[in-house]
XYZ file of C-alpha atoms in Angstrom:
786
model
C 60.416 107.663 189.596
C 57.480 105.323 189.327
C 57.004 104.690 193.063
C 57.621 106.704 196.161
C 61.156 106.957 197.328
C 60.588 105.068 200.554
C 59.533 101.971 198.626
C 62.870 101.711 196.901
C 65.312 101.820 199.729
C 67.780 98.993 199.189
C 70.558 99.785 201.654
C 72.182 96.370 201.498
C 71.664 95.613 197.848
C 74.175 93.105 196.545
C 74.250 92.776 192.784
C 76.063 89.489 192.955
C 74.770 86.494 191.146
C 71.796 88.062 189.484
C 68.951 85.566 189.219
C 66.318 86.409 186.630
C 64.707 83.014 186.919
C 61.341 84.348 187.896
C 61.532 87.724 186.316
C 58.249 88.668 184.711
C 58.637 91.108 181.864
C 55.116 90.981 180.552
C 55.053 93.230 177.538
C 52.536 95.757 176.473
C 51.585 97.394 173.232
C 53.525 100.506 174.059
C 56.961 98.968 174.530
C 59.521 99.823 171.923
C 61.493 96.997 170.399
C 64.527 97.610 168.258
C 65.421 93.955 167.892
C 68.558 92.175 166.844
C 69.266 89.706 169.601
C 69.387 89.740 173.320
C 72.138 91.516 175.122
C 71.483 92.199 178.770
C 74.986 93.305 179.478
C 73.989 96.908 179.222
C 70.862 96.651 181.324
C 70.231 100.145 182.576
C 68.730 100.534 186.008
C 68.465 104.275 185.709
C 64.726 104.129 186.124
C 64.589 101.673 189.026
C 62.802 102.917 192.066
C 65.801 102.758 194.313
C 66.503 106.478 193.868
C 70.214 107.117 194.230
C 72.125 103.856 193.855
C 75.229 105.606 195.072
C 73.777 105.766 198.571
C 73.277 102.019 198.698
C 75.758 99.326 199.571
C 75.799 97.723 196.155
C 77.931 95.068 194.639
C 77.341 95.064 190.906
C 78.771 91.598 190.519
C 75.950 89.888 192.359
C 72.322 90.599 191.858
C 69.422 88.217 192.235
C 66.213 89.144 190.469
C 64.664 85.788 191.138
C 61.380 87.229 192.253
C 61.526 90.491 190.446
C 58.165 91.494 188.989
C 58.228 93.623 185.886
C 54.685 93.052 184.740
C 53.797 96.703 185.023
C 50.930 98.489 183.386
C 50.678 99.926 179.904
C 52.250 103.238 180.798
C 54.932 102.063 183.165
C 57.023 100.509 180.416
C 56.683 103.028 177.644
C 60.411 103.562 177.757
C 61.312 99.860 177.536
C 63.597 99.579 174.557
C 64.652 96.122 173.452
C 67.537 96.270 171.069
C 67.275 92.915 169.376
C 70.791 92.942 168.240
C 71.567 92.022 171.589
C 68.344 92.940 173.243
C 69.653 96.212 174.529
C 67.801 96.788 177.767
C 69.513 100.097 178.385
C 66.337 102.105 178.328
C 64.202 99.580 180.215
C 61.710 101.266 182.457
C 61.884 99.454 185.767
C 59.450 101.844 187.365
C 57.088 99.085 188.396
C 59.667 96.604 189.653
C 58.876 94.980 192.935
C 62.227 95.069 194.696
C 60.918 94.007 198.077
C 61.840 90.384 197.546
C 65.068 90.936 195.715
C 67.554 88.227 196.536
C 71.110 88.227 195.364
C 71.576 84.745 193.999
C 73.002 83.313 190.852
C 71.955 84.981 187.651
C 69.595 82.628 185.893
C 67.683 83.671 182.806
C 66.248 80.267 182.210
C 62.813 81.014 183.531
C 62.585 84.610 182.547
C 59.134 85.358 181.214
C 59.251 87.925 178.428
C 55.659 87.884 177.328
C 56.491 89.176 173.864
C 56.250 85.844 172.091
C 59.910 85.611 171.231
C 59.150 83.032 168.595
C 56.530 85.047 166.857
C 57.638 88.283 168.550
C 54.642 90.491 169.044
C 55.642 93.623 167.183
C 52.490 95.589 167.847
C 54.195 98.261 169.801
C 57.351 98.467 167.780
C 58.586 101.967 167.212
C 60.874 101.952 164.196
C 63.365 104.733 163.915
C 64.473 103.929 160.381
C 67.720 105.804 160.635
C 66.057 109.028 159.667
C 63.672 107.598 157.084
C 60.367 109.387 156.982
C 57.877 106.566 157.212
C 54.985 108.966 156.921
C 56.249 110.244 153.610
C 57.066 106.746 152.445
C 53.493 105.645 152.984
C 52.451 108.104 150.301
C 54.661 106.471 147.697
C 52.917 104.289 145.132
C 52.716 100.846 146.623
C 55.328 101.487 149.306
C 52.875 100.876 152.100
C 52.636 97.301 150.873
C 56.184 96.526 149.956
C 57.639 96.097 153.418
C 61.061 97.120 152.084
C 63.491 99.549 153.559
C 65.757 101.700 151.455
C 68.903 99.589 151.838
C 67.080 96.391 150.849
C 65.554 98.021 147.769
C 68.904 99.470 146.765
C 70.579 96.094 147.163
C 67.974 94.420 144.956
C 68.414 97.149 142.347
C 72.193 96.760 142.128
C 72.040 92.962 141.922
C 69.412 93.200 139.181
C 71.424 95.825 137.304
C 74.515 93.602 137.363
C 72.450 90.687 136.056
C 70.986 92.907 133.327
C 74.394 93.662 131.789
C 75.053 90.188 130.319
C 71.402 89.877 129.268
C 71.737 92.995 127.112
C 74.446 91.270 125.066
C 73.074 87.719 124.828
C 69.313 88.305 124.580
C 67.562 89.368 121.364
C 65.298 92.385 121.549
C 61.767 91.175 120.779
C 63.262 88.281 118.816
C 65.605 90.479 116.789
C 69.394 90.171 117.092
C 70.916 93.604 117.528
C 74.413 94.411 116.130
C 76.015 93.676 119.491
C 73.947 90.573 120.319
C 76.143 87.545 121.103
C 74.841 84.037 120.575
C 76.743 80.870 121.393
C 75.902 77.294 122.341
C 74.063 77.429 125.640
C 73.382 81.177 125.507
C 69.671 80.463 125.727
C 70.261 78.492 128.918
C 72.369 81.303 130.375
C 69.617 83.782 129.516
C 66.974 81.701 131.298
C 69.174 81.229 134.373
C 70.003 84.925 134.680
C 66.364 85.932 134.143
C 65.279 83.445 136.822
C 67.817 84.933 139.240
C 66.371 88.378 138.520
C 62.878 86.983 139.056
C 63.904 85.737 142.515
C 65.791 88.884 143.522
C 63.921 91.722 141.851
C 60.235 90.842 141.834
C 59.495 90.235 145.514
C 58.840 93.898 146.441
C 56.299 94.271 143.644
C 54.554 90.947 144.229
C 54.254 91.735 147.927
C 52.797 95.145 147.118
C 50.425 93.723 144.505
C 49.156 91.136 146.969
C 48.226 93.870 149.442
C 46.667 96.042 146.731
C 44.526 93.208 145.448
C 43.602 92.189 148.972
C 42.301 95.704 149.581
C 40.585 95.580 146.168
C 42.570 98.603 144.984
C 45.002 97.468 142.271
C 47.452 100.215 141.393
C 51.133 100.585 140.480
C 52.334 97.398 142.188
C 49.621 95.325 140.521
C 50.370 96.770 137.097
C 54.111 96.141 137.479
C 53.509 92.605 138.760
C 51.240 91.827 135.818
C 53.954 92.938 133.398
C 56.632 90.925 135.218
C 54.565 87.766 135.349
C 53.575 87.953 131.674
C 57.042 88.736 130.306
C 58.862 86.163 132.469
C 56.526 83.188 132.201
C 55.773 83.687 128.506
C 59.541 83.854 127.972
C 60.061 80.645 129.971
C 57.345 78.967 127.893
C 59.164 80.177 124.776
C 62.498 78.873 126.141
C 61.061 75.400 126.736
C 59.269 75.363 123.365
C 62.381 76.473 121.467
C 64.878 74.309 123.357
C 63.019 71.048 123.722
C 60.404 71.086 120.964
C 62.191 72.982 118.201
C 59.500 75.629 117.888
C 60.304 79.205 116.917
C 58.491 81.332 119.471
C 59.550 84.768 120.630
C 60.688 85.407 124.188
C 60.582 88.628 126.219
C 63.532 88.132 128.583
C 65.003 91.497 127.587
C 61.703 93.261 128.305
C 61.332 91.432 131.616
C 64.862 92.274 132.785
C 64.604 95.937 131.780
C 61.226 96.224 133.532
C 62.693 94.849 136.771
C 65.638 97.246 136.740
C 63.662 100.330 135.705
C 60.958 99.751 138.324
C 63.500 99.161 141.085
C 65.391 102.281 139.998
C 62.214 104.349 140.121
C 61.425 103.215 143.620
C 64.990 103.697 144.859
C 64.859 107.302 143.602
C 61.489 107.834 145.236
C 62.574 106.321 148.538
C 65.659 108.521 148.612
C 63.421 111.509 148.011
C 61.464 110.512 151.091
C 64.430 110.244 153.428
C 64.631 112.917 156.131
C 66.233 113.596 159.480
C 63.897 112.394 162.197
C 60.223 112.920 162.885
C 58.538 115.857 164.567
C 57.350 113.885 167.581
C 60.772 112.340 168.223
C 62.365 115.790 167.997
C 59.874 117.075 170.579
C 61.080 114.436 173.020
C 64.604 115.847 172.790
C 63.510 119.246 174.130
C 63.264 118.183 177.754
C 66.408 117.179 179.662
C 67.199 113.566 180.493
C 67.493 114.232 184.221
C 65.913 116.614 186.726
C 67.151 117.953 190.059
C 64.432 116.591 192.343
C 64.098 117.831 195.912
C 64.436 115.177 198.614
C 64.318 116.735 202.059
C 66.934 119.472 202.141
C 68.932 118.189 199.197
C 68.459 117.650 195.471
C 68.944 114.388 193.658
C 69.288 113.862 189.894
C 66.543 111.587 188.615
C 65.303 110.578 185.137
C 62.708 113.017 183.834
C 60.513 110.040 182.911
C 60.093 109.286 186.616
C 58.702 112.724 187.508
C 55.205 112.929 188.933
C 52.897 115.852 189.719
C 53.624 117.664 192.994
C 57.322 116.772 192.927
C 59.621 119.767 193.378
C 62.506 120.303 190.974
C 65.292 122.841 190.770
C 65.998 124.445 187.398
C 69.290 126.277 187.140
C 70.379 129.042 184.776
C 70.729 127.831 181.203
C 68.788 124.605 181.772
C 65.492 123.646 180.159
C 62.476 122.887 182.293
C 61.867 119.131 182.665
C 58.080 119.455 182.955
C 55.225 121.923 183.190
C 54.863 123.497 186.617
C 54.562 126.545 188.822
C 57.416 128.516 190.397
C 57.700 128.139 194.178
C 60.891 130.128 194.726
C 63.277 132.312 192.754
C 63.186 134.862 189.980
C 64.414 134.560 186.418
C 63.612 135.184 182.772
C 62.584 132.353 180.520
C 62.917 132.070 176.761
C 59.530 130.780 175.566
C 59.824 131.995 171.969
C 60.013 128.573 170.366
C 57.001 127.309 172.314
C 54.650 130.294 172.401
C 56.055 132.651 169.772
C 56.674 135.378 172.372
C 59.908 136.990 171.244
C 60.893 138.587 174.571
C 62.151 136.558 177.541
C 59.301 136.231 180.017
C 59.884 137.115 183.670
C 59.133 134.261 186.054
C 58.781 134.529 189.821
C 56.670 132.939 192.570
C 53.374 131.494 191.276
C 54.401 131.941 187.598
C 53.659 128.992 185.322
C 56.490 127.447 183.300
C 56.431 125.114 180.299
C 58.532 121.986 179.944
C 61.178 122.370 177.251
C 61.521 126.151 177.577
C 64.899 127.509 178.650
C 65.628 129.188 181.963
C 67.895 132.162 181.507
C 69.752 133.782 184.373
C 68.254 132.673 187.675
C 67.611 129.497 189.669
C 64.006 128.470 190.163
C 62.312 125.926 192.392
C 59.378 124.531 190.463
C 56.471 122.360 191.557
C 55.656 119.852 188.813
C 52.062 120.067 187.615
C 51.901 118.135 184.348
C 54.094 115.414 182.837
C 53.917 113.067 179.879
C 50.744 113.234 177.811
C 49.256 115.893 180.118
C 52.092 118.373 179.537
C 52.326 121.105 176.919
C 54.733 119.014 174.842
C 52.523 115.960 175.344
C 49.515 117.828 173.982
C 51.669 119.114 171.132
C 52.678 115.544 170.263
C 49.049 114.441 170.215
C 48.121 117.387 168.028
C 50.938 116.604 165.610
C 49.976 112.944 165.405
C 46.326 113.779 164.789
C 47.280 116.350 162.160
C 49.558 113.969 160.270
C 47.008 111.165 160.401
C 44.071 113.323 159.327
C 45.838 115.367 156.676
C 44.418 113.977 153.456
C 47.359 113.820 151.101
C 45.976 113.215 147.635
C 46.566 109.757 146.247
C 49.473 109.710 143.835
C 48.297 110.544 140.345
C 50.684 107.926 138.982
C 49.027 105.348 141.228
C 45.597 106.293 139.907
C 46.779 106.023 136.312
C 48.428 102.661 137.055
C 45.212 101.334 138.574
C 43.298 102.419 135.509
C 45.847 100.829 133.170
C 45.766 97.578 135.132
C 42.059 97.068 134.528
C 42.151 98.356 130.946
C 45.115 96.132 130.010
C 43.749 93.050 131.759
C 40.253 93.467 130.305
C 41.546 94.194 126.789
C 43.872 91.173 126.870
C 41.104 88.879 128.085
C 38.649 90.079 125.431
C 41.334 89.853 122.743
C 42.107 86.260 123.684
C 38.439 85.234 123.695
C 37.532 87.005 120.461
C 40.670 86.061 118.520
C 40.395 82.445 119.636
C 37.063 82.312 117.871
C 38.433 84.123 114.812
C 41.982 82.755 114.312
C 42.519 80.075 116.905
C 44.279 79.996 120.295
C 47.833 80.506 118.962
C 47.050 83.842 117.310
C 44.818 84.824 120.219
C 47.640 84.104 122.671
C 50.091 86.337 120.785
C 47.513 89.135 120.618
C 46.779 88.935 124.347
C 50.495 88.915 125.191
C 51.105 91.957 122.967
C 48.275 93.777 124.718
C 49.696 93.080 128.168
C 53.241 94.055 127.141
C 51.952 97.382 125.831
C 50.475 97.990 129.298
C 53.858 97.402 131.026
C 54.645 100.592 132.991
C 58.310 101.120 132.032
C 57.863 104.837 131.429
C 55.129 105.255 134.013
C 57.390 103.900 136.740
C 59.960 106.612 135.999
C 57.549 109.442 135.201
C 57.269 110.769 138.750
C 60.622 109.694 140.328
C 62.624 111.484 137.623
C 60.646 114.685 138.129
C 61.153 114.348 141.891
C 64.895 113.911 141.510
C 65.179 116.883 139.181
C 63.006 119.046 141.445
C 65.119 118.234 144.509
C 68.347 118.989 142.644
C 67.142 122.396 141.444
C 65.779 123.332 144.876
C 69.005 122.268 146.592
C 70.991 124.670 144.409
C 68.657 127.417 145.618
C 69.237 126.536 149.254
C 65.998 124.618 149.787
C 65.857 121.019 150.997
C 62.717 119.257 149.759
C 61.739 116.515 152.172
C 58.162 115.616 151.269
C 58.024 115.761 147.510
C 54.338 114.849 147.318
C 53.218 118.096 148.916
C 55.551 120.166 146.745
C 54.408 118.552 143.500
C 50.754 118.880 144.464
C 51.004 122.591 145.277
C 49.765 123.675 141.872
C 48.602 127.039 143.099
C 48.690 128.842 146.425
C 46.150 131.363 147.647
C 47.526 132.177 151.111
C 50.913 132.124 152.803
C 50.692 132.068 156.589
C 53.986 132.970 158.216
C 55.303 133.206 161.710
C 56.913 136.474 162.748
C 59.727 135.672 165.162
C 62.571 133.886 163.393
C 60.776 133.863 160.040
C 60.150 137.482 159.095
C 62.483 138.698 161.831
C 65.967 137.577 162.817
C 64.662 135.957 165.989
C 67.202 137.488 168.346
C 67.586 140.809 170.121
C 69.401 143.736 168.598
C 69.862 147.320 169.712
C 67.151 149.396 168.068
C 67.882 152.840 169.509
C 70.077 154.660 172.018
C 69.177 158.028 173.573
C 71.565 159.941 175.838
C 71.482 162.964 178.132
C 74.720 164.790 178.919
C 76.961 161.993 177.641
C 78.232 160.783 174.287
C 76.414 157.812 172.787
C 79.582 155.730 172.416
C 80.614 156.468 176.017
C 77.209 155.362 177.306
C 77.343 152.248 175.133
C 80.830 151.422 176.396
C 79.692 151.636 180.046
C 76.600 149.513 179.411
C 78.643 146.918 177.518
C 81.162 146.764 180.384
C 78.384 146.143 182.918
C 76.644 143.555 180.741
C 79.764 141.720 179.571
C 79.551 139.234 182.446
C 75.922 138.313 181.809
C 74.553 135.617 179.504
C 71.161 137.294 179.163
C 70.048 137.821 175.515
C 69.622 141.554 176.145
C 73.116 141.772 177.614
C 74.591 139.905 174.665
C 72.869 142.287 172.268
C 74.368 145.322 174.006
C 77.863 143.809 174.008
C 77.493 142.863 170.335
C 76.408 146.420 169.478
C 79.491 147.831 171.197
C 81.677 145.388 169.281
C 80.032 146.242 165.959
C 80.474 149.974 166.607
C 84.104 149.362 167.632
C 83.552 151.207 170.889
C 86.657 151.198 173.140
C 86.181 148.441 175.715
C 85.989 149.208 179.407
C 86.240 146.997 182.495
C 83.514 146.838 185.118
C 84.183 146.021 188.776
C 81.998 145.085 191.725
C 79.180 144.062 189.391
C 76.115 142.981 191.343
C 72.636 141.916 190.277
C 69.587 143.873 191.367
C 66.976 141.160 191.689
C 64.318 141.564 189.029
C 65.594 144.967 187.963
C 69.092 144.974 186.480
C 72.627 145.308 187.775
C 75.142 147.766 189.189
C 78.900 148.146 188.986
C 81.871 150.468 188.819
C 83.406 151.615 185.529
C 86.418 153.945 185.470
C 85.897 154.668 189.175
C 82.274 155.755 188.661
C 79.247 153.845 189.987
C 76.533 152.991 187.450
C 73.327 150.989 187.273
C 71.532 149.660 184.248
C 67.910 149.014 185.238
C 64.335 148.785 183.989
C 61.573 151.391 184.314
C 59.966 149.646 187.287
C 63.141 150.110 189.310
C 63.201 153.813 188.468
C 59.608 154.152 189.590
C 60.275 152.279 192.848
C 63.336 154.423 193.585
C 61.475 157.581 192.548
C 64.156 158.490 190.009
C 62.895 160.996 187.451
C 63.147 159.962 183.804
C 61.531 160.406 180.425
C 60.142 157.096 179.204
C 61.638 155.967 175.934
C 58.973 155.195 173.327
C 59.630 151.739 171.951
C 57.844 148.433 171.465
C 61.053 146.654 172.436
C 62.682 146.103 175.800
C 64.037 149.356 177.293
C 66.842 149.684 179.858
C 68.139 152.863 181.489
C 71.711 153.780 182.478
C 71.793 155.577 185.835
C 74.642 157.534 187.452
C 74.212 159.339 190.773
C 70.438 158.792 190.583
C 70.338 160.497 187.219
C 69.264 158.756 184.002
C 72.002 159.500 181.478
C 71.024 157.080 178.699
C 68.282 154.756 177.506
C 68.649 151.812 175.178
C 65.926 149.943 173.317
C 66.382 146.342 172.261
C 64.130 144.193 170.140
C 63.878 141.858 167.237
C 64.693 143.176 163.758
C 63.279 142.408 160.323
C 65.196 140.202 157.937
C 66.563 142.253 155.038
C 64.734 140.053 152.515
C 61.349 140.124 154.288
C 59.929 143.139 152.424
C 60.907 141.804 149.006
C 59.382 138.458 149.889
C 56.033 139.962 150.852
C 55.951 142.101 147.711
C 56.719 139.069 145.541
C 53.840 137.135 147.110
C 51.439 139.975 146.491
C 52.577 140.281 142.876
C 51.629 136.604 142.429
C 48.174 137.254 143.918
C 49.062 135.235 146.992
C 47.833 136.851 150.209
C 50.474 137.037 152.996
C 49.125 136.489 156.515
C 51.286 137.079 159.604
C 50.567 134.681 162.464
C 52.400 135.221 165.741
C 52.295 134.573 169.454
C 53.421 138.158 170.085
C 51.091 140.862 171.339
C 48.835 142.744 168.935
C 50.786 146.029 169.147
C 54.132 144.434 168.265
C 52.546 142.346 165.516
C 50.763 145.330 163.955
C 53.956 147.378 163.846
C 55.891 144.639 162.032
C 52.988 143.994 159.654
C 52.688 147.678 158.820
C 56.391 147.908 158.085
C 56.146 144.916 155.726
C 52.878 145.920 154.087
C 50.903 142.928 155.400
C 47.222 143.643 155.911
C 46.138 140.359 157.540
C 47.542 139.859 161.038
C 46.711 137.287 163.709
C 48.411 137.939 167.056
C 48.635 136.117 170.405
C 48.067 132.803 168.646
C 48.713 129.442 170.362
C 49.952 126.322 168.507
C 46.391 124.938 168.484
C 45.100 128.272 167.178
C 47.644 128.133 164.357
C 46.308 124.781 163.199
C 42.760 126.134 163.266
C 43.876 129.176 161.282
C 45.451 126.959 158.633
C 42.245 124.941 158.447
C 40.210 128.146 158.255
C 42.212 129.456 155.314
C 42.157 126.025 153.667
C 38.400 126.457 153.397
C 39.141 129.397 151.090
C 42.041 127.973 149.078
C 45.492 126.378 149.086
C 47.675 127.345 152.051
C 51.420 127.486 152.590
C 52.761 127.758 156.143
C 56.222 129.123 156.967
C 57.666 128.892 160.472
C 60.653 128.037 162.586
C 59.452 127.352 166.103
C 58.107 124.384 167.995
C 54.787 126.193 168.208
C 54.653 126.225 164.394
C 55.077 122.449 163.979
C 51.395 121.393 164.033
C 50.455 124.140 161.578
C 53.352 123.149 159.303
C 52.087 119.573 159.288
C 48.529 120.720 158.492
C 49.281 123.083 155.600
C 49.080 122.079 151.936
C 52.724 123.096 151.543
C 55.028 124.022 154.414
C 58.517 125.470 154.691
C 60.631 125.531 157.842
C 63.398 128.066 158.322
C 66.732 126.264 158.435
C 67.940 128.210 161.460
C 64.825 127.143 163.401
C 64.099 124.113 165.531
C 64.500 120.482 164.543
C 60.832 119.972 165.434
C 59.714 122.539 162.859
C 62.041 121.109 160.227
C 60.765 117.584 160.828
C 57.167 118.762 160.387
C 57.710 120.693 157.179
C 57.641 119.640 153.539
C 60.758 121.686 152.768
C 63.496 123.483 154.695
C 64.925 126.858 153.681
C 68.661 126.541 154.242
C 69.353 129.880 152.552
C 68.795 133.071 154.549
C 66.950 134.687 151.652
C 63.165 134.463 151.986
C 62.549 135.193 148.255
C 64.018 131.736 147.589
C 60.618 130.473 148.719
C 59.146 132.259 145.709
C 61.464 130.172 143.555
C 60.157 127.056 145.318
C 56.564 128.038 144.544
C 57.408 128.525 140.880
C 59.393 125.293 140.832
C 56.452 123.424 142.395
C 54.153 124.715 139.660
C 56.572 123.738 136.877
C 57.299 120.339 138.456
C 53.602 119.589 138.616
C 53.316 120.467 134.948
C 56.193 118.121 134.106
C 54.580 115.407 136.195
C 51.398 115.654 134.130
C 53.353 115.712 130.866
C 55.346 112.635 131.855
C 52.222 110.769 132.852
C 50.806 111.480 129.402
C 54.005 110.341 127.729
C 54.320 107.331 130.034
C 50.760 106.084 129.809
C 48.855 108.254 127.356
C 49.936 106.270 124.305
C 48.148 103.277 125.832
C 44.845 104.938 124.977
C 45.586 104.052 121.358
C 48.189 101.300 121.727
C 46.217 98.901 123.969
C 43.092 98.711 121.776
C 45.291 98.585 118.686
C 47.288 95.681 120.125
C 44.029 93.951 121.015
C 43.068 94.076 117.338
C 40.195 96.528 117.499
C 41.385 98.137 114.231
C 42.052 94.846 112.455
C 39.119 95.476 110.123
C 41.262 98.219 108.583
C 44.305 95.961 108.389
C 45.992 97.698 111.378
C 47.620 95.354 113.912
C 50.352 96.021 116.458
C 52.852 93.217 116.801
C 54.953 92.710 119.980
C 58.113 94.195 118.417
C 56.440 97.482 117.556
C 54.841 97.525 120.981
C 58.201 97.123 122.706
C 59.785 99.840 120.538
C 56.969 102.285 121.353
C 57.290 101.411 125.028
C 61.066 102.024 124.995
C 60.662 105.336 123.162
C 58.144 106.543 125.745
C 60.671 105.761 128.489
C 63.352 107.844 126.766
C 60.906 110.704 126.210
C 59.904 110.683 129.887
C 63.559 110.828 130.994
C 64.381 113.656 128.589
C 61.286 115.646 129.520
C 62.121 115.456 133.224
C 65.582 116.890 132.554
C 63.985 119.918 130.881
C 62.429 121.015 134.197
C 63.351 124.550 135.196
C 62.236 126.776 138.049
């Protein structure tokens, strides 16, 4: 709630004829606009400062906003979401509305001020959720930052161009030579020119737009090289069409080469864009962790309010099973809280008066009254968002090698063609010079280069998918030539991430009987420890028993009757307080004791357990001379025990999310680093690492931050990914050599540098060599193996 409750009391509010005539909706750079039109039918007032609308006398049919002020400040409207398909105002933040002068007249939008420049629509604060498209990854694609095209638009252009290419294949000679299937008929030359022009209109825009931006930034690369090839082949062909049709000259056209270049380049970029698609971004997934509403205390009662309206010092109630809406301190109550995904602490943490809680963590079995201390950017999740954004912005992803090669070829081809034209004009005249220059530029056309990387990407993703690994950011995978360190989280990565019974000790009773009693007592609880005990009894096929009169001992355990006998299952502190003698069970897990008649008859230890494949994974890393490093938020003793069992010598315990980033940076000073994790606290480190893998059973935040996701439960599959990354990088280099390496000889040859020896490269030979290199690149990519 943006203003105090007393400022929003609208007891006689009548929503009758809503008048927006003087509504001021001055925008700010933070507002989100998803624009398709303007539909105010779904205007949501959930964030208005009139607290509970249900308590007001409201008539939704009449509402006059004639003097409503929505100017707000930069932060007050961060949640404003304009859906321009009908201007969906459902998420509008009305927190700064001035309702004091609200009159309930006729709805009139005529004078509504929406200071967003609806004609030129100021898009500065637009937050695009591209249906799951990873815009960060897309920006790393050659030229994609300039193209301004989404995936559907690019795909549409590709299919239209492909359809247009089909008739051209049959009616257009290849470099002036009629192939066995070439069809010529009166007017076929006109049809060819028309179809090629249609392709020019449909297929070239993305590349010309990208080239314009590249040249503007004085960094010509792939888009500039492609555009140069398209311009040369199309306009020289149109010149040839005019000369042949109207002046009876016999000049060669390059319509076939132009059309194939359009289709191949669009195909390459469609493949690459699909490789960049992913489900959501890390920061958007973080937002989903906190609930939409909070139970805010108002006097002696609680009222549900949007979490976005919370302010420090407000008091909120958090019930069992709910997540905390904000950071705060406990005022009343006792419970356990699962903080594993935030802090890495595998055990539920006990919370009581004066304990601090973190927004987004999950309350377990008690009800807590919490005083809000930090919200928004000041909260734990807010800081985590900032850290993630800074990490993603500062992480220096190497410029695409294909882009570098394309930039080099652009200048080499352009310079060679210019020199060839000047020199051969002086030697043989402008006609011969023109043909030589054109041949030189056609040789530089990046048919093969445009497919060199996308085909390797596609093949890499397909192989990894069969192994249960989803590659999301192909650039990082292909660039991971060699790894020196693998930093891995413990809970949920090396371990199963949930409690299991580790050991049971009994005194004067059979183990199965003790387990049956404990399972009966715990069967009514949703606590992770209770679930683990019940699951153990089920797995051991222990005869089930029924518990009666089960009651909770606050902060200690519970009691109940089983088979007419009274039992208690409690912690060690309770035994100490009640002065009940017992022998402490030695365990690094959580220990509970079964008591009957003030006698301890059994003890049970519960804790996390190692994944079956963890040991093999660590050994495989070591055999590849890659140092495994365990990084965890758990205590040093627990971390050391797990590390010793796995044979890991480097251990970092009690590490915060910020510490994990610093550790990744520290190890990056020594070599290439892979990070493996599953929790929210791992997300910044995953984004920072040279190559990162999220565990598929982990959080959406971790998966959105990682370069790849392990869907399989077998950790050694990551070894396969490392090997695949090495082989894919090798194929990438090979394809770049095949796709552009021949230009080292072909471009100067086409320019006539070897003419003194009688060696010249005519356009036909150039086109054949270019086509062969494309086929070689495609075949070489298919040979990729892990």
